[in-house]
Amino acid sequence: MAYTMDETHNSPNFTPGADCPAAFGYPRNIIGSTIHHWDEKNSGATWAGTLGTLMNDYRNPGSRGVSAHYMIETGRAACLVSVADAAWHSGNPRGNAQTVGFELNPDESDGTYQTAAEVLAQVWRDWGIPHDLFPHRDWTQTDCPGGYDLVRLRRMAEVEFAKLTGVTPPAPPVKPPTKPGPAKRKTYPVTDINWLVEKGDTLSKISTFYLGDASAANIKRITDYNGITAKTVLKVGDRIWIPGPLYWIIEAPDSITSIAARYGLDPLYLARLNNLPNQWATIYIGNSLTIKE
Ligand SMILES: [Zn+2]
């Protein structure tokens, strides 16, 4: 489905990318996209009205001083702020500094999903940014984006991205094929991932647990990181340190606590590493959690 992209509107409400560290405390290193709806479903809010709000100069009396990078509804989009700059959409310093803001028509229609998926894919490709999607409610107290299903939207956008780039996106970087076995691993509140060697453990087993397989390349990553070789005999009580980056792709019924337990991490540490307020924060199927940078 084709859409039109209107680039004739430039909102005055933005922070230049280079000014983000001073304004927000974060550089404009984009970590993903924040998805909004521009009002409650069935509120009657219009494209023109929303455009007016997002374009209203923050210096004008009565201006809300807000903006977004893109507005989207079935068959059309508008770019109001360059992705290179921070739009004022999330009510959160990091959300503004490090994400791209998309305002969707709140109709939650198949058409709006489809156009949003196509625009996301184009922006991902043009700007080379991560595909993670954040609901506005991750950044501040709000119901936004209502009933939008971001797992569905991301799947649709990945399909469009594959069409645009001609290549299927690579598989998630690290996905161990099985959940941990009955190993009795001690839990340490450490920030570097390590495996405490027990009787019968091998580098293959450890590589499979953390890196998804026991390929020669992955075993070499581990041995290089530990200054050992593939022939080194592991002794009970040794610690094998695991090189990053490590990610976990969230699936049901994962929680921050269950994922932290798998890696022997303190749940609060893991939450903070991922810029979540605490270990009870909501996480989303299909998004990734950073285990080690
Ligand atoms: Zn919002």
mmCIF file of N, CA and C in Angstrom, residues 64-131:
data_model
loop_
_atom_site.group_PDB
_atom_site.id
_atom_site.type_symbol
_atom_site.label_atom_id
_atom_site.label_comp_id
_atom_site.label_asym_id
_atom_site.label_seq_id
_atom_site.Cartn_x
_atom_site.Cartn_y
_atom_site.Cartn_z
ATOM 1 N N ARG A 64 1.343 24.167 23.464
ATOM 2 C CA ARG A 64 1.692 23.071 24.369
ATOM 3 C C ARG A 64 3.175 22.731 24.284
ATOM 4 N N GLY A 65 3.881 23.306 23.306
ATOM 5 C CA GLY A 65 5.328 23.051 23.213
ATOM 6 C C GLY A 65 5.645 21.589 22.976
ATOM 7 N N VAL A 66 4.891 20.974 22.082
ATOM 8 C CA VAL A 66 5.114 19.558 21.783
ATOM 9 C C VAL A 66 5.307 19.367 20.283
ATOM 10 N N SER A 67 5.843 18.198 19.944
ATOM 11 C CA SER A 67 6.048 17.865 18.532
ATOM 12 C C SER A 67 6.247 16.364 18.423
ATOM 13 N N ALA A 68 6.461 15.918 17.213
ATOM 14 C CA ALA A 68 6.808 14.522 16.944
ATOM 15 C C ALA A 68 7.574 14.524 15.640
ATOM 16 N N HIS A 69 8.307 13.447 15.399
ATOM 17 C CA HIS A 69 9.003 13.372 14.112
ATOM 18 C C HIS A 69 8.019 13.112 12.972
ATOM 19 N N TYR A 70 7.077 12.183 13.235
ATOM 20 C CA TYR A 70 6.150 11.800 12.172
ATOM 21 C C TYR A 70 4.721 11.727 12.686
ATOM 22 N N MET A 71 3.783 12.133 11.833
ATOM 23 C CA MET A 71 2.367 11.837 12.007
ATOM 24 C C MET A 71 1.993 10.804 10.953
ATOM 25 N N ILE A 72 1.126 9.883 11.342
ATOM 26 C CA ILE A 72 0.785 8.802 10.410
ATOM 27 C C ILE A 72 -0.688 8.438 10.546
ATOM 28 N N GLU A 73 -1.341 8.247 9.416
ATOM 29 C CA GLU A 73 -2.639 7.573 9.380
ATOM 30 C C GLU A 73 -2.719 6.833 8.056
ATOM 31 N N THR A 74 -3.807 6.139 7.832
ATOM 32 C CA THR A 74 -3.930 5.307 6.635
ATOM 33 C C THR A 74 -3.565 6.087 5.376
ATOM 34 N N GLY A 75 -2.528 5.670 4.692
ATOM 35 C CA GLY A 75 -2.194 6.218 3.389
ATOM 36 C C GLY A 75 -1.409 7.511 3.398
ATOM 37 N N ARG A 76 -1.169 8.101 4.578
ATOM 38 C CA ARG A 76 -0.367 9.322 4.548
ATOM 39 C C ARG A 76 0.448 9.523 5.815
ATOM 40 N N ALA A 77 1.537 10.275 5.634
ATOM 41 C CA ALA A 77 2.410 10.602 6.754
ATOM 42 C C ALA A 77 2.935 12.012 6.547
ATOM 43 N N ALA A 78 3.393 12.608 7.628
ATOM 44 C CA ALA A 78 4.049 13.912 7.546
ATOM 45 C C ALA A 78 5.265 13.868 8.451
ATOM 46 N N CYS A 79 6.356 14.471 7.968
ATOM 47 C CA CYS A 79 7.571 14.576 8.777
ATOM 48 C C CYS A 79 7.660 16.012 9.285
ATOM 49 N N LEU A 80 7.629 16.175 10.603
ATOM 50 C CA LEU A 80 7.619 17.523 11.187
ATOM 51 C C LEU A 80 8.971 17.920 11.770
ATOM 52 N N VAL A 81 9.768 16.919 12.175
ATOM 53 C CA VAL A 81 11.081 17.184 12.777
ATOM 54 C C VAL A 81 12.044 16.155 12.188
ATOM 55 N N SER A 82 13.254 16.582 11.852
ATOM 56 C CA SER A 82 14.250 15.636 11.325
ATOM 57 C C SER A 82 14.632 14.624 12.400
ATOM 58 N N VAL A 83 14.840 13.387 11.973
ATOM 59 C CA VAL A 83 15.291 12.347 12.910
ATOM 60 C C VAL A 83 16.624 12.738 13.556
ATOM 61 N N ALA A 84 17.392 13.581 12.883
ATOM 62 C CA ALA A 84 18.685 14.006 13.439
ATOM 63 C C ALA A 84 18.506 14.848 14.710
ATOM 64 N N ASP A 85 17.313 15.430 14.855
ATOM 65 C CA ASP A 85 17.037 16.294 16.009
ATOM 66 C C ASP A 85 16.028 15.626 16.944
ATOM 67 N N ALA A 86 15.937 16.127 18.184
ATOM 68 C CA ALA A 86 15.018 15.549 19.161
ATOM 69 C C ALA A 86 13.689 16.291 19.119
ATOM 70 N N ALA A 87 12.614 15.553 18.856
ATOM 71 C CA ALA A 87 11.275 16.131 18.968
ATOM 72 C C ALA A 87 10.836 16.061 20.434
ATOM 73 N N TRP A 88 9.831 16.826 20.764
ATOM 74 C CA TRP A 88 9.364 16.916 22.153
ATOM 75 C C TRP A 88 8.064 16.119 22.281
ATOM 76 N N HIS A 89 8.203 14.823 22.500
ATOM 77 C CA HIS A 89 7.029 13.938 22.419
ATOM 78 C C HIS A 89 6.851 13.014 23.588
ATOM 79 N N SER A 90 7.887 12.777 24.388
ATOM 80 C CA SER A 90 7.767 11.657 25.329
ATOM 81 C C SER A 90 7.569 12.067 26.778
ATOM 82 N N GLY A 91 7.780 13.357 27.089
ATOM 83 C CA GLY A 91 7.676 13.761 28.492
ATOM 84 C C GLY A 91 8.779 13.183 29.356
ATOM 85 N N ASN A 92 9.905 12.840 28.729
ATOM 86 C CA ASN A 92 11.001 12.186 29.451
ATOM 87 C C ASN A 92 12.306 12.562 28.753
ATOM 88 N N PRO A 93 13.325 12.972 29.498
ATOM 89 C CA PRO A 93 14.551 13.436 28.837
ATOM 90 C C PRO A 93 15.171 12.379 27.926
ATOM 91 N N ARG A 94 15.268 11.161 28.416
ATOM 92 C CA ARG A 94 15.906 10.138 27.572
ATOM 93 C C ARG A 94 15.010 9.759 26.398
ATOM 94 N N GLY A 95 13.698 9.694 26.664
ATOM 95 C CA GLY A 95 12.774 9.373 25.570
ATOM 96 C C GLY A 95 12.872 10.381 24.440
ATOM 97 N N ASN A 96 13.005 11.651 24.798
ATOM 98 C CA ASN A 96 13.153 12.675 23.759
ATOM 99 C C ASN A 96 14.521 12.590 23.073
ATOM 100 N N ALA A 97 15.572 12.446 23.895
ATOM 101 C CA ALA A 97 16.928 12.501 23.334
ATOM 102 C C ALA A 97 17.238 11.283 22.475
ATOM 103 N N GLN A 98 16.658 10.128 22.810
ATOM 104 C CA GLN A 98 17.187 8.896 22.207
ATOM 105 C C GLN A 98 16.160 8.070 21.438
ATOM 106 N N THR A 99 14.967 8.604 21.226
ATOM 107 C CA THR A 99 14.029 7.850 20.385
ATOM 108 C C THR A 99 13.453 8.763 19.299
ATOM 109 N N VAL A 100 12.794 8.125 18.344
ATOM 110 C CA VAL A 100 12.082 8.830 17.275
ATOM 111 C C VAL A 100 10.599 8.741 17.610
ATOM 112 N N GLY A 101 9.890 9.870 17.541
ATOM 113 C CA GLY A 101 8.488 9.907 17.957
ATOM 114 C C GLY A 101 7.523 9.789 16.785
ATOM 115 N N PHE A 102 6.620 8.825 16.872
ATOM 116 C CA PHE A 102 5.611 8.600 15.826
ATOM 117 C C PHE A 102 4.227 8.798 16.423
ATOM 118 N N GLU A 103 3.477 9.748 15.888
ATOM 119 C CA GLU A 103 2.099 9.985 16.319
ATOM 120 C C GLU A 103 1.158 9.299 15.341
ATOM 121 N N LEU A 104 0.378 8.340 15.845
ATOM 122 C CA LEU A 104 -0.531 7.584 14.987
ATOM 123 C C LEU A 104 -1.971 8.043 15.210
ATOM 124 N N ASN A 105 -2.745 8.048 14.126
ATOM 125 C CA ASN A 105 -4.189 8.238 14.269
ATOM 126 C C ASN A 105 -4.706 7.188 15.242
ATOM 127 N N PRO A 106 -5.490 7.577 16.238
ATOM 128 C CA PRO A 106 -5.917 6.611 17.249
ATOM 129 C C PRO A 106 -6.994 5.643 16.774
ATOM 130 N N ASP A 107 -7.277 5.597 15.474
ATOM 131 C CA ASP A 107 -8.332 4.681 15.004
ATOM 132 C C ASP A 107 -7.940 3.210 15.144
ATOM 133 N N GLU A 108 -6.638 2.950 15.329
ATOM 134 C CA GLU A 108 -6.147 1.568 15.471
ATOM 135 C C GLU A 108 -6.599 0.698 14.303
ATOM 136 N N SER A 109 -6.716 1.294 13.132
ATOM 137 C CA SER A 109 -7.203 0.552 11.960
ATOM 138 C C SER A 109 -6.066 -0.226 11.308
ATOM 139 N N ASP A 110 -6.454 -1.233 10.518
ATOM 140 C CA ASP A 110 -5.452 -1.997 9.770
ATOM 141 C C ASP A 110 -4.654 -1.073 8.857
ATOM 142 N N GLY A 111 -5.330 -0.070 8.299
ATOM 143 C CA GLY A 111 -4.648 0.855 7.397
ATOM 144 C C GLY A 111 -3.581 1.668 8.112
ATOM 145 N N THR A 112 -3.894 2.158 9.303
ATOM 146 C CA THR A 112 -2.893 2.928 10.045
ATOM 147 C C THR A 112 -1.727 2.024 10.451
ATOM 148 N N TYR A 113 -2.030 0.793 10.876
ATOM 149 C CA TYR A 113 -0.939 -0.147 11.166
ATOM 150 C C TYR A 113 -0.034 -0.302 9.945
ATOM 151 N N GLN A 114 -0.667 -0.502 8.781
ATOM 152 C CA GLN A 114 0.128 -0.800 7.585
ATOM 153 C C GLN A 114 0.983 0.398 7.186
ATOM 154 N N THR A 115 0.403 1.588 7.188
ATOM 155 C CA THR A 115 1.206 2.764 6.825
ATOM 156 C C THR A 115 2.308 2.993 7.853
ATOM 157 N N ALA A 116 1.975 2.824 9.127
ATOM 158 C CA ALA A 116 3.001 2.998 10.169
ATOM 159 C C ALA A 116 4.139 2.000 9.970
ATOM 160 N N ALA A 117 3.795 0.766 9.610
ATOM 161 C CA ALA A 117 4.839 -0.247 9.391
ATOM 162 C C ALA A 117 5.754 0.171 8.241
ATOM 163 N N GLU A 118 5.149 0.716 7.183
ATOM 164 C CA GLU A 118 5.946 1.115 6.018
ATOM 165 C C GLU A 118 6.836 2.316 6.347
ATOM 166 N N VAL A 119 6.293 3.268 7.097
ATOM 167 C CA VAL A 119 7.105 4.443 7.454
ATOM 168 C C VAL A 119 8.230 4.027 8.404
ATOM 169 N N LEU A 120 7.905 3.181 9.381
ATOM 170 C CA LEU A 120 8.951 2.711 10.302
ATOM 171 C C LEU A 120 10.085 2.043 9.535
ATOM 172 N N ALA A 121 9.722 1.168 8.605
ATOM 173 C CA ALA A 121 10.753 0.443 7.849
ATOM 174 C C ALA A 121 11.640 1.422 7.083
ATOM 175 N N GLN A 122 11.002 2.440 6.498
ATOM 176 C CA GLN A 122 11.770 3.437 5.736
ATOM 177 C C GLN A 122 12.727 4.206 6.656
ATOM 178 N N VAL A 123 12.230 4.590 7.831
ATOM 179 C CA VAL A 123 13.066 5.350 8.767
ATOM 180 C C VAL A 123 14.191 4.463 9.313
ATOM 181 N N TRP A 124 13.854 3.222 9.633
ATOM 182 C CA TRP A 124 14.905 2.288 10.096
ATOM 183 C C TRP A 124 16.020 2.205 9.066
ATOM 184 N N ARG A 125 15.613 2.068 7.806
ATOM 185 C CA ARG A 125 16.620 1.901 6.760
ATOM 186 C C ARG A 125 17.395 3.199 6.543
ATOM 187 N N ASP A 126 16.672 4.311 6.397
ATOM 188 C CA ASP A 126 17.346 5.569 6.047
ATOM 189 C C ASP A 126 18.301 6.030 7.143
ATOM 190 N N TRP A 127 17.934 5.764 8.394
ATOM 191 C CA TRP A 127 18.736 6.278 9.504
ATOM 192 C C TRP A 127 19.541 5.196 10.213
ATOM 193 N N GLY A 128 19.357 3.968 9.817
ATOM 194 C CA GLY A 128 20.141 2.880 10.409
ATOM 195 C C GLY A 128 19.954 2.754 11.905
ATOM 196 N N ILE A 129 18.699 2.798 12.339
ATOM 197 C CA ILE A 129 18.455 2.814 13.789
ATOM 198 C C ILE A 129 17.870 1.483 14.257
ATOM 199 N N PRO A 130 18.016 1.186 15.554
ATOM 200 C CA PRO A 130 17.470 -0.064 16.098
ATOM 201 C C PRO A 130 15.953 -0.139 15.916
ATOM 202 N N HIS A 131 15.446 -1.355 15.871
ATOM 203 C CA HIS A 131 14.036 -1.579 15.562
ATOM 204 C C HIS A 131 13.148 -1.628 16.806
#
